[in-house]
């Protein structure tokens, strides 16, 4: 059949309806296997069939009825007895009903205005239906076979998301190239984010990867629930894939190597890890910050698993309900996946829910992800055509027949997929949509549906429909909503007895009505959180609270009687009770029991490192205490308030720490009972940077503990220092210090901890007091024995001694490192000892690598501050070792972004200043820095921060960078702020960057002495710099080359060319031997300039050309270009 010629070319066929009927006759003959189609005078012979050439481009003047002009009411087609025997024959020979209906509708088109809506009006409609049969035979060749009852089935299919799906697929594919780390899917409630996100599962399975997912719940029943479930599922997938004993052994070895004995610390969250590796029952090292440590270990587990085998996709849904602990983890997870090509992260969130004040932190984080390595996909409501596709598929009816119905439904639902589905189900339950068994198709009345008033809020619509449920189902639905989004099977069993009903059967009925879904055999969940919300709103506030209390007491009674160690059930029960609130319960004995249960739940949450949940449990425990509880239940009260203060301190809630601590001070019976709370108060003040109050509070507590703090803070005399040093030298070996007995006096332990907090305060405010504090801590250690802060005492005292020229300080630093090996302070000790102490005896290159060890050590014990400090020191020390500038710049860029995301402002100025210095060394001093990376603090911003901080060490670092830049570009050398006086007379702790700043000021001084009339003033500064550098000539690896170069420049200025030549040669050889590439370049450049002054042209060219190569190898292309231009202008033309 050829449809290329208009129907009007065959006038014998008459109107368009006759053409459609003729096409039906042709199709009848095709499907009836040769049966002739005859109707009165019309017989389709071979000639007439060959002549029939119909066009799909029908014009209005050919007699056709334009498609879409239907009666509003769906009327049945009366049919025609003339065709009944033909239709029956097609059915008898097994032709599919959709094909039979198509032929019948074509034949019935001859009835004109007496035909029903099913009958074709144009050939366009015929073509569309035929194409649908070809494209999707499983659906459109089975339309009439659908169902034997009236139940509406709406497929969980994604409609109208072709472009978004392509973007998600592309993001998944780009992940393996490191170009993308995942996708962020945003949209309003009900637009189908969860269904759409499951496309990532299809992509993952097709790529033979692992897929795990978690969905956050606004009423999560246990701490770290979603994150734990995700990692447990991941462990299960890997365990199921182990095919041999050898594979199992390699898996266990890899995990043991990366996690070690610390794996036990996350066993409470990921118990299924035991299926992959042995878990030890104890851990030697303590934790600085348990939450940070847990995050690090979980991410290390993920990193290890992702490198062992297949790629991993992690889907985290409904982030608008995420809890604070999980949010912090997700931040770290995102940072981790950015550098892991084997992990694809999919995040879903409802946009409107996170724009409220209590969700501002979630909103800000999601906003920061836009434009990152996550592909951001915004889902909106469906357009009318997509709505029609959904309605057509659901009703198994041709799209041309559902278009008018879909237009009405689109108007009522605004194209929101969830609202649309609920509306259709409501119409089906109300009989507005019904399935006709006789006609084997869905029927509806457009007028009735159009006139029907629907709620414009999906929750209101659902609530109204739920009230029509049978009483038993309504009771079960309310009970389920009280429990939460997910309902464990064990809870169902408990509540069945409590409610005296077959709750299992009720929930099964609700599953059949699509309100709930079964997840395996042990869990029910609501199919959408809007359904959960609607069910919960069926009850009054009073009824909800009473039911929460009844259900919680029933669950807790079951746990106490049958499974006291079932912590998941304990969390469910206690959460239910807390949602009921103390006002619902008058029984004083039960209130005490509930306070104890909250204490137990909070302590369990602390083990899971979810301090926010723990704080909530402790707070509720306090609320349930009876009046007069400090007298009647003193220990319970003390434990609750102390634990609450600890949790508030961990969550940085200074106001709550203050409140709980003051309550303890008012009611505690002894100093020992008060001490923990007082220490939490001091720590909280420090972490909130309220340092003056922190200092005053610490001094007050120390005074209560018997310390004469005013005397301790007096700057010790040289005689006092010498006496202590003599004691160390004559009576204490390193081994005897390390093997001192541990302190058994808790008060003394608190004294040491408080002095450590004071040490931090005075490091920021007044570093002249640091020697006195560290000396007192060392003296206390000798008196009382080792405490957990003794390693800090030796480290800090050693640093102070080195700054004053006592080399015994390096010995104390070594002792401190030994003591800190299994301590939570290991990262801090590495930073202090390596950067401020052992540089005297160790190469800077080794110091840089040690700081990298300190970075990972801090991560392992949860010390984020010291970990970040170590990485900052690693980068700055690597820079001064002459490591490649491109690599350092890239690492600095990533590090600064993390500082901004984690609000770690303290390390930002130093890192930003170093970053811009490196950029200028690479690109040149005239490079537009503002366009290069606008996120990074510019130099003006750095200076403003430094001015507000008023910290000598930071000021010297910034000015040192400026001195180096001025010297390397030979610009503004006279206008730079010098560091010489500040470093030579410094009372602050000394680090190599300060000495290197003096080195560059010395170089500038001798250069300027040769070039200016005020040469005596510059020469004197150069002499002072050289004299200061010689104080550290015992550190030959780090400073010998620098001292030699300054000596050479001095001799050059004085005109002693023979000595100058020798010192230049020694400086070059020392720089090369000790691998200071950048300083080798500087030595060769100055040597070349010296040779030029001596008119030794070839030697000058050799040294300067070699200098250029070294600058380029370092990465300082702009400096190399400056030297090349000098050669071109001053030596090439000679």
CSV table of C-alpha atoms in Angstrom, one decimal, residues 525-909:
chain,number,residue,atom,x,y,z
A,525,UNK,CA,8.2,1.4,53.8
A,526,UNK,CA,5.9,4.1,52.5
A,527,UNK,CA,6.0,4.3,48.7
A,528,UNK,CA,6.5,8.1,48.9
A,529,UNK,CA,7.1,10.5,51.8
A,530,UNK,CA,4.0,12.5,50.7
A,531,UNK,CA,1.9,9.4,51.5
A,532,UNK,CA,3.7,9.1,54.8
A,533,UNK,CA,3.1,12.8,55.5
A,534,UNK,CA,-0.6,12.5,54.6
A,535,UNK,CA,-1.1,9.4,56.8
A,536,UNK,CA,0.6,11.1,59.7
A,537,UNK,CA,-1.7,14.2,59.3
A,538,UNK,CA,-4.7,12.0,59.7
A,539,UNK,CA,-4.2,12.3,63.5
A,540,UNK,CA,-4.4,15.2,65.8
A,541,UNK,CA,-1.2,16.4,67.6
A,542,UNK,CA,-2.6,14.9,70.8
A,543,UNK,CA,-3.4,11.5,69.3
A,544,UNK,CA,0.1,11.4,67.6
A,545,UNK,CA,1.9,12.0,70.9
A,546,UNK,CA,-0.2,9.5,72.8
A,547,UNK,CA,0.4,6.8,70.2
A,548,UNK,CA,4.1,7.5,70.1
A,549,UNK,CA,4.3,7.1,73.8
A,550,UNK,CA,2.2,3.9,73.8
A,551,UNK,CA,4.1,2.3,70.9
A,552,UNK,CA,7.5,3.4,72.4
A,553,UNK,CA,6.8,1.9,75.8
A,554,UNK,CA,5.6,-1.4,74.1
A,555,UNK,CA,8.8,-1.6,72.0
A,556,UNK,CA,11.1,-0.7,74.9
A,557,UNK,CA,9.4,-3.3,77.2
A,558,UNK,CA,9.9,-5.9,74.5
A,559,UNK,CA,13.6,-5.0,74.1
A,560,UNK,CA,14.2,-5.0,77.9
A,561,UNK,CA,12.5,-8.4,78.3
A,562,UNK,CA,13.8,-10.2,75.2
A,563,UNK,CA,16.8,-8.6,73.5
A,564,UNK,CA,18.5,-6.0,75.6
A,565,UNK,CA,21.4,-5.8,73.1
A,566,UNK,CA,19.2,-5.1,70.1
A,567,UNK,CA,20.2,-1.5,69.8
A,568,UNK,CA,18.3,-0.9,66.6
A,569,UNK,CA,15.1,-1.7,68.3
A,570,UNK,CA,16.1,0.3,71.4
A,571,UNK,CA,16.6,3.4,69.2
A,572,UNK,CA,13.2,2.8,67.6
A,573,UNK,CA,11.5,2.6,71.0
A,574,UNK,CA,13.3,5.5,72.6
A,575,UNK,CA,12.6,7.7,69.6
A,576,UNK,CA,8.9,6.9,69.8
A,577,UNK,CA,8.9,7.8,73.5
A,578,UNK,CA,10.7,11.0,72.9
A,579,UNK,CA,8.3,12.0,70.2
A,580,UNK,CA,5.5,11.5,72.7
A,581,UNK,CA,7.2,13.8,75.1
A,582,UNK,CA,7.3,14.0,78.9
A,583,UNK,CA,4.0,15.8,79.1
A,584,UNK,CA,2.2,12.6,78.0
A,585,UNK,CA,3.6,10.5,80.9
A,586,UNK,CA,2.8,11.2,84.5
A,587,UNK,CA,4.2,8.0,86.1
A,588,UNK,CA,7.4,9.1,87.9
A,589,UNK,CA,8.9,5.7,88.0
A,590,UNK,CA,8.5,5.3,84.2
A,591,UNK,CA,10.0,8.7,83.7
A,592,UNK,CA,13.2,7.7,85.5
A,593,UNK,CA,13.3,4.5,83.4
A,594,UNK,CA,13.0,6.6,80.2
A,595,UNK,CA,15.7,8.9,81.3
A,596,UNK,CA,18.0,5.9,81.8
A,597,UNK,CA,17.0,4.5,78.4
A,598,UNK,CA,17.9,7.8,76.8
A,599,UNK,CA,21.2,7.8,78.6
A,600,UNK,CA,21.9,4.3,77.2
A,601,UNK,CA,20.8,5.3,73.7
A,602,UNK,CA,22.9,8.4,73.8
A,603,UNK,CA,26.0,6.5,74.9
A,604,UNK,CA,25.4,4.0,72.1
A,605,UNK,CA,25.1,7.0,69.7
A,606,UNK,CA,28.4,8.2,70.9
A,607,UNK,CA,30.0,4.9,69.9
A,608,UNK,CA,28.5,5.4,66.5
A,609,UNK,CA,30.1,8.9,66.5
A,610,UNK,CA,26.7,10.6,65.9
A,611,UNK,CA,27.0,13.4,68.4
A,612,UNK,CA,23.9,15.2,67.3
A,613,UNK,CA,21.8,12.2,67.9
A,614,UNK,CA,23.5,11.6,71.2
A,615,UNK,CA,22.9,15.1,72.3
A,616,UNK,CA,19.2,14.7,71.4
A,617,UNK,CA,19.0,11.5,73.5
A,618,UNK,CA,20.7,13.1,76.5
A,619,UNK,CA,18.5,16.2,76.2
A,620,UNK,CA,15.3,14.1,76.2
A,621,UNK,CA,16.7,12.1,79.1
A,622,UNK,CA,17.0,15.4,81.1
A,623,UNK,CA,13.5,16.4,80.1
A,624,UNK,CA,12.0,13.2,81.5
A,625,UNK,CA,13.7,13.7,84.9
A,626,UNK,CA,11.3,14.3,87.8
A,627,UNK,CA,11.4,17.5,89.9
A,628,UNK,CA,14.1,17.1,92.6
A,629,UNK,CA,16.1,14.7,90.5
A,630,UNK,CA,19.5,16.0,91.7
A,631,UNK,CA,18.6,14.7,95.2
A,632,UNK,CA,16.7,11.6,94.2
A,633,UNK,CA,18.7,10.5,91.3
A,634,UNK,CA,22.1,12.2,91.6
A,635,UNK,CA,24.3,9.9,89.5
A,636,UNK,CA,21.8,9.6,86.7
A,637,UNK,CA,21.4,13.4,86.6
A,638,UNK,CA,25.2,13.9,86.7
A,639,UNK,CA,25.8,11.3,83.9
A,640,UNK,CA,23.1,12.9,81.7
A,641,UNK,CA,24.3,16.5,82.1
A,642,UNK,CA,28.0,15.6,81.7
A,643,UNK,CA,27.3,13.5,78.6
A,644,UNK,CA,25.1,16.3,77.2
A,645,UNK,CA,27.9,18.8,77.8
A,646,UNK,CA,30.4,16.5,76.0
A,647,UNK,CA,28.1,16.0,73.0
A,648,UNK,CA,27.3,19.7,72.8
A,649,UNK,CA,31.1,20.4,72.8
A,650,UNK,CA,31.5,17.9,70.0
A,651,UNK,CA,28.8,19.6,67.9
A,652,UNK,CA,30.3,23.0,68.6
A,653,UNK,CA,27.2,24.3,70.5
A,654,UNK,CA,28.9,26.6,73.0
A,655,UNK,CA,25.7,27.9,74.4
A,656,UNK,CA,24.5,24.4,75.4
A,657,UNK,CA,27.9,23.5,76.8
A,658,UNK,CA,27.7,26.6,79.0
A,659,UNK,CA,24.2,25.8,80.1
A,660,UNK,CA,24.8,22.2,81.0
A,661,UNK,CA,28.2,23.0,82.7
A,662,UNK,CA,26.6,25.8,84.8
A,663,UNK,CA,23.9,23.3,86.0
A,664,UNK,CA,26.5,20.8,87.0
A,665,UNK,CA,28.5,23.5,88.9
A,666,UNK,CA,25.3,24.4,90.8
A,667,UNK,CA,24.4,20.9,91.8
A,668,UNK,CA,27.6,18.7,91.8
A,669,UNK,CA,28.8,17.4,95.1
A,670,UNK,CA,32.6,17.4,94.5
A,671,UNK,CA,35.3,19.0,92.4
A,672,UNK,CA,35.9,15.6,90.7
A,673,UNK,CA,32.3,15.5,89.6
A,674,UNK,CA,32.7,19.0,88.1
A,675,UNK,CA,36.0,18.5,86.4
A,676,UNK,CA,34.8,16.8,83.1
A,677,UNK,CA,32.2,19.5,82.6
A,678,UNK,CA,34.7,22.3,83.3
A,679,UNK,CA,37.1,20.8,80.8
A,680,UNK,CA,34.4,20.6,78.2
A,681,UNK,CA,33.6,24.3,78.8
A,682,UNK,CA,37.3,25.3,78.3
A,683,UNK,CA,37.5,23.2,75.1
A,684,UNK,CA,34.3,24.7,73.8
A,685,UNK,CA,35.5,28.2,74.4
A,686,UNK,CA,38.7,27.5,72.6
A,687,UNK,CA,37.0,25.9,69.5
A,688,UNK,CA,34.5,28.8,69.3
A,689,UNK,CA,37.7,31.1,69.3
A,690,UNK,CA,36.5,32.9,72.4
A,691,UNK,CA,40.1,32.8,73.5
A,692,UNK,CA,40.1,35.4,76.3
A,693,UNK,CA,37.2,33.6,78.0
A,694,UNK,CA,38.9,30.3,77.4
A,695,UNK,CA,42.1,31.6,79.1
A,696,UNK,CA,40.2,32.9,82.1
A,697,UNK,CA,38.2,29.8,82.5
A,698,UNK,CA,41.3,27.5,82.3
A,699,UNK,CA,43.2,29.6,84.8
A,700,UNK,CA,40.2,29.5,87.2
A,701,UNK,CA,39.9,25.7,87.0
A,702,UNK,CA,43.7,25.3,87.4
A,703,UNK,CA,43.6,27.5,90.4
A,704,UNK,CA,40.8,25.3,91.9
A,705,UNK,CA,43.1,22.3,91.3
A,706,UNK,CA,45.8,23.9,93.3
A,707,UNK,CA,48.0,25.4,90.6
A,708,UNK,CA,49.7,28.8,91.2
A,709,UNK,CA,49.1,29.9,87.6
A,710,UNK,CA,50.4,33.4,88.0
A,711,UNK,CA,53.8,32.1,89.1
A,712,UNK,CA,53.8,29.4,86.4
A,713,UNK,CA,53.2,32.0,83.6
A,714,UNK,CA,56.2,34.1,84.7
A,715,UNK,CA,58.9,33.9,82.0
A,716,UNK,CA,61.5,31.5,83.4
A,717,UNK,CA,65.1,32.6,84.0
A,718,UNK,CA,68.0,31.3,82.1
A,719,UNK,CA,69.1,29.6,85.3
A,720,UNK,CA,65.8,27.7,85.6
A,721,UNK,CA,66.0,26.6,82.1
A,722,UNK,CA,69.6,25.4,82.6
A,723,UNK,CA,68.7,23.4,85.7
A,724,UNK,CA,66.0,21.6,83.9
A,725,UNK,CA,68.3,20.9,80.9
A,726,UNK,CA,71.0,19.6,83.2
A,727,UNK,CA,68.5,17.3,84.8
A,728,UNK,CA,67.5,16.0,81.4
A,729,UNK,CA,71.1,15.6,80.3
A,730,UNK,CA,72.6,14.0,83.4
A,731,UNK,CA,69.8,11.9,85.0
A,732,UNK,CA,67.3,11.1,82.2
A,733,UNK,CA,68.0,9.0,79.2
A,734,UNK,CA,65.6,8.9,76.2
A,735,UNK,CA,64.6,5.4,77.2
A,736,UNK,CA,64.0,6.3,80.8
A,737,UNK,CA,61.7,9.2,79.8
A,738,UNK,CA,59.7,7.0,77.4
A,739,UNK,CA,59.3,4.3,80.0
A,740,UNK,CA,58.2,6.5,82.9
A,741,UNK,CA,55.3,5.1,84.9
A,742,UNK,CA,51.8,6.3,83.8
A,743,UNK,CA,50.0,8.8,86.0
A,744,UNK,CA,47.2,7.4,88.1
A,745,UNK,CA,45.9,10.8,89.5
A,746,UNK,CA,42.9,12.0,87.5
A,747,UNK,CA,43.2,15.5,88.8
A,748,UNK,CA,46.8,15.7,87.6
A,749,UNK,CA,45.7,14.4,84.2
A,750,UNK,CA,43.1,17.3,84.0
A,751,UNK,CA,45.8,19.8,85.0
A,752,UNK,CA,48.0,18.7,82.1
A,753,UNK,CA,45.1,18.9,79.7
A,754,UNK,CA,44.2,22.4,80.9
A,755,UNK,CA,47.7,23.6,80.5
A,756,UNK,CA,47.7,22.3,76.9
A,757,UNK,CA,44.6,24.3,76.2
A,758,UNK,CA,46.3,27.4,77.7
A,759,UNK,CA,49.3,26.6,75.4
A,760,UNK,CA,47.1,27.0,72.4
A,761,UNK,CA,45.6,30.3,73.7
A,762,UNK,CA,49.0,31.8,74.3
A,763,UNK,CA,50.3,30.6,71.0
A,764,UNK,CA,47.8,32.9,69.4
A,765,UNK,CA,48.0,35.8,71.9
A,766,UNK,CA,51.4,35.9,73.6
A,767,UNK,CA,54.1,33.4,72.6
A,768,UNK,CA,56.4,34.7,75.3
A,769,UNK,CA,54.4,32.5,77.8
A,770,UNK,CA,54.8,29.2,75.8
A,771,UNK,CA,58.2,28.4,77.4
A,772,UNK,CA,56.8,28.7,80.9
A,773,UNK,CA,53.7,26.6,80.2
A,774,UNK,CA,55.7,23.8,78.5
A,775,UNK,CA,58.3,23.9,81.2
A,776,UNK,CA,55.6,23.4,83.8
A,777,UNK,CA,54.1,20.5,81.8
A,778,UNK,CA,57.5,18.8,81.6
A,779,UNK,CA,58.1,19.3,85.3
A,780,UNK,CA,54.7,17.9,86.1
A,781,UNK,CA,55.4,14.8,84.0
A,782,UNK,CA,58.6,14.1,86.0
A,783,UNK,CA,56.5,14.5,89.2
A,784,UNK,CA,53.4,12.5,88.4
A,785,UNK,CA,54.3,10.2,85.5
A,786,UNK,CA,53.2,10.1,81.9
A,787,UNK,CA,49.7,11.3,80.8
A,788,UNK,CA,48.1,11.5,77.4
A,789,UNK,CA,49.5,15.0,77.0
A,790,UNK,CA,53.1,14.3,78.1
A,791,UNK,CA,54.1,14.0,74.4
A,792,UNK,CA,52.9,17.5,73.9
A,793,UNK,CA,54.9,18.7,76.9
A,794,UNK,CA,58.1,17.4,75.5
A,795,UNK,CA,57.3,18.5,72.0
A,796,UNK,CA,56.5,22.1,73.0
A,797,UNK,CA,59.4,22.4,75.4
A,798,UNK,CA,61.8,21.1,72.8
A,799,UNK,CA,60.5,23.7,70.3
A,800,UNK,CA,61.0,26.5,72.8
A,801,UNK,CA,64.6,25.3,73.5
A,802,UNK,CA,65.5,25.2,69.8
A,803,UNK,CA,64.2,28.8,69.3
A,804,UNK,CA,66.6,29.9,72.0
A,805,UNK,CA,69.6,27.9,70.6
A,806,UNK,CA,69.5,24.9,73.0
A,807,UNK,CA,70.1,21.9,70.7
A,808,UNK,CA,69.0,19.6,73.5
A,809,UNK,CA,65.5,20.5,72.2
A,810,UNK,CA,66.0,18.1,69.3
A,811,UNK,CA,66.4,15.2,71.7
A,812,UNK,CA,63.1,16.1,73.4
A,813,UNK,CA,61.5,16.2,70.0
A,814,UNK,CA,62.6,12.7,69.3
A,815,UNK,CA,61.2,11.5,72.7
A,816,UNK,CA,57.9,13.3,72.0
A,817,UNK,CA,57.5,11.4,68.7
A,818,UNK,CA,58.1,8.1,70.5
A,819,UNK,CA,55.6,8.9,73.2
A,820,UNK,CA,53.0,10.0,70.6
A,821,UNK,CA,53.2,6.9,68.4
A,822,UNK,CA,49.9,5.5,69.7
A,823,UNK,CA,48.5,8.7,70.9
A,824,UNK,CA,45.6,10.8,69.6
A,825,UNK,CA,48.1,13.7,69.5
A,826,UNK,CA,50.4,12.1,67.0
A,827,UNK,CA,49.6,14.5,64.2
A,828,UNK,CA,50.1,17.6,66.3
A,829,UNK,CA,53.4,16.3,67.6
A,830,UNK,CA,54.7,15.6,64.1
A,831,UNK,CA,53.7,19.1,63.0
A,832,UNK,CA,55.4,20.7,66.1
A,833,UNK,CA,58.5,18.6,66.2
A,834,UNK,CA,59.3,18.3,62.5
A,835,UNK,CA,58.6,22.0,61.6
A,836,UNK,CA,59.8,23.7,64.7
A,837,UNK,CA,62.5,21.4,66.0
A,838,UNK,CA,64.0,18.6,64.0
A,839,UNK,CA,64.8,20.7,61.0
A,840,UNK,CA,68.0,21.4,62.9
A,841,UNK,CA,69.2,17.8,62.3
A,842,UNK,CA,67.0,16.5,59.5
A,843,UNK,CA,67.0,17.5,55.8
A,844,UNK,CA,64.0,19.7,54.8
A,845,UNK,CA,63.1,17.1,52.2
A,846,UNK,CA,62.6,14.5,54.9
A,847,UNK,CA,60.7,17.1,57.0
A,848,UNK,CA,58.3,17.6,54.0
A,849,UNK,CA,57.6,13.9,53.8
A,850,UNK,CA,57.1,13.6,57.5
A,851,UNK,CA,54.4,16.2,57.3
A,852,UNK,CA,52.6,14.1,54.8
A,853,UNK,CA,52.8,11.2,57.3
A,854,UNK,CA,51.4,13.7,59.9
A,855,UNK,CA,48.5,14.6,57.5
A,856,UNK,CA,47.4,10.9,57.2
A,857,UNK,CA,48.0,10.3,60.9
A,858,UNK,CA,45.7,13.2,61.8
A,859,UNK,CA,43.0,11.8,59.5
A,860,UNK,CA,43.4,8.4,61.2
A,861,UNK,CA,42.9,9.7,64.7
A,862,UNK,CA,40.3,12.3,63.7
A,863,UNK,CA,42.5,15.4,64.4
A,864,UNK,CA,41.3,17.5,61.4
A,865,UNK,CA,43.1,20.6,62.6
A,866,UNK,CA,46.5,19.1,62.9
A,867,UNK,CA,46.0,17.0,59.8
A,868,UNK,CA,45.3,20.2,57.8
A,869,UNK,CA,48.2,21.9,59.4
A,870,UNK,CA,50.6,19.1,58.4
A,871,UNK,CA,49.4,19.3,54.8
A,872,UNK,CA,49.9,23.1,54.8
A,873,UNK,CA,53.4,22.6,56.1
A,874,UNK,CA,54.1,19.8,53.7
A,875,UNK,CA,53.3,22.1,50.7
A,876,UNK,CA,55.3,25.1,52.0
A,877,UNK,CA,58.3,22.9,53.0
A,878,UNK,CA,58.2,21.2,49.6
A,879,UNK,CA,58.2,24.6,48.0
A,880,UNK,CA,61.4,25.6,49.9
A,881,UNK,CA,62.9,22.2,48.9
A,882,UNK,CA,62.6,23.2,45.2
A,883,UNK,CA,59.9,20.7,44.3
A,884,UNK,CA,58.1,21.2,41.0
A,885,UNK,CA,56.0,24.3,41.1
A,886,UNK,CA,53.2,23.0,38.9
A,887,UNK,CA,52.6,20.0,41.2
A,888,UNK,CA,52.6,22.2,44.3
A,889,UNK,CA,50.3,24.7,42.7
A,890,UNK,CA,47.8,22.0,41.8
A,891,UNK,CA,47.9,20.6,45.3
A,892,UNK,CA,47.5,24.0,46.8
A,893,UNK,CA,44.5,24.8,44.7
A,894,UNK,CA,42.7,21.7,45.8
A,895,UNK,CA,43.8,22.3,49.4
A,896,UNK,CA,42.5,25.9,49.5
A,897,UNK,CA,39.2,24.8,48.1
A,898,UNK,CA,38.9,22.3,50.9
A,899,UNK,CA,39.8,25.0,53.5
A,900,UNK,CA,37.1,27.2,52.2
A,901,UNK,CA,34.5,24.3,52.2
A,902,UNK,CA,35.5,23.3,55.8
A,903,UNK,CA,35.8,26.9,57.0
A,904,UNK,CA,39.4,26.4,58.2
A,905,UNK,CA,40.4,30.0,57.9
A,906,UNK,CA,43.6,29.8,60.0
A,907,UNK,CA,45.6,28.1,57.2
A,908,UNK,CA,44.1,30.1,54.3
A,909,UNK,CA,46.3,33.3,54.2
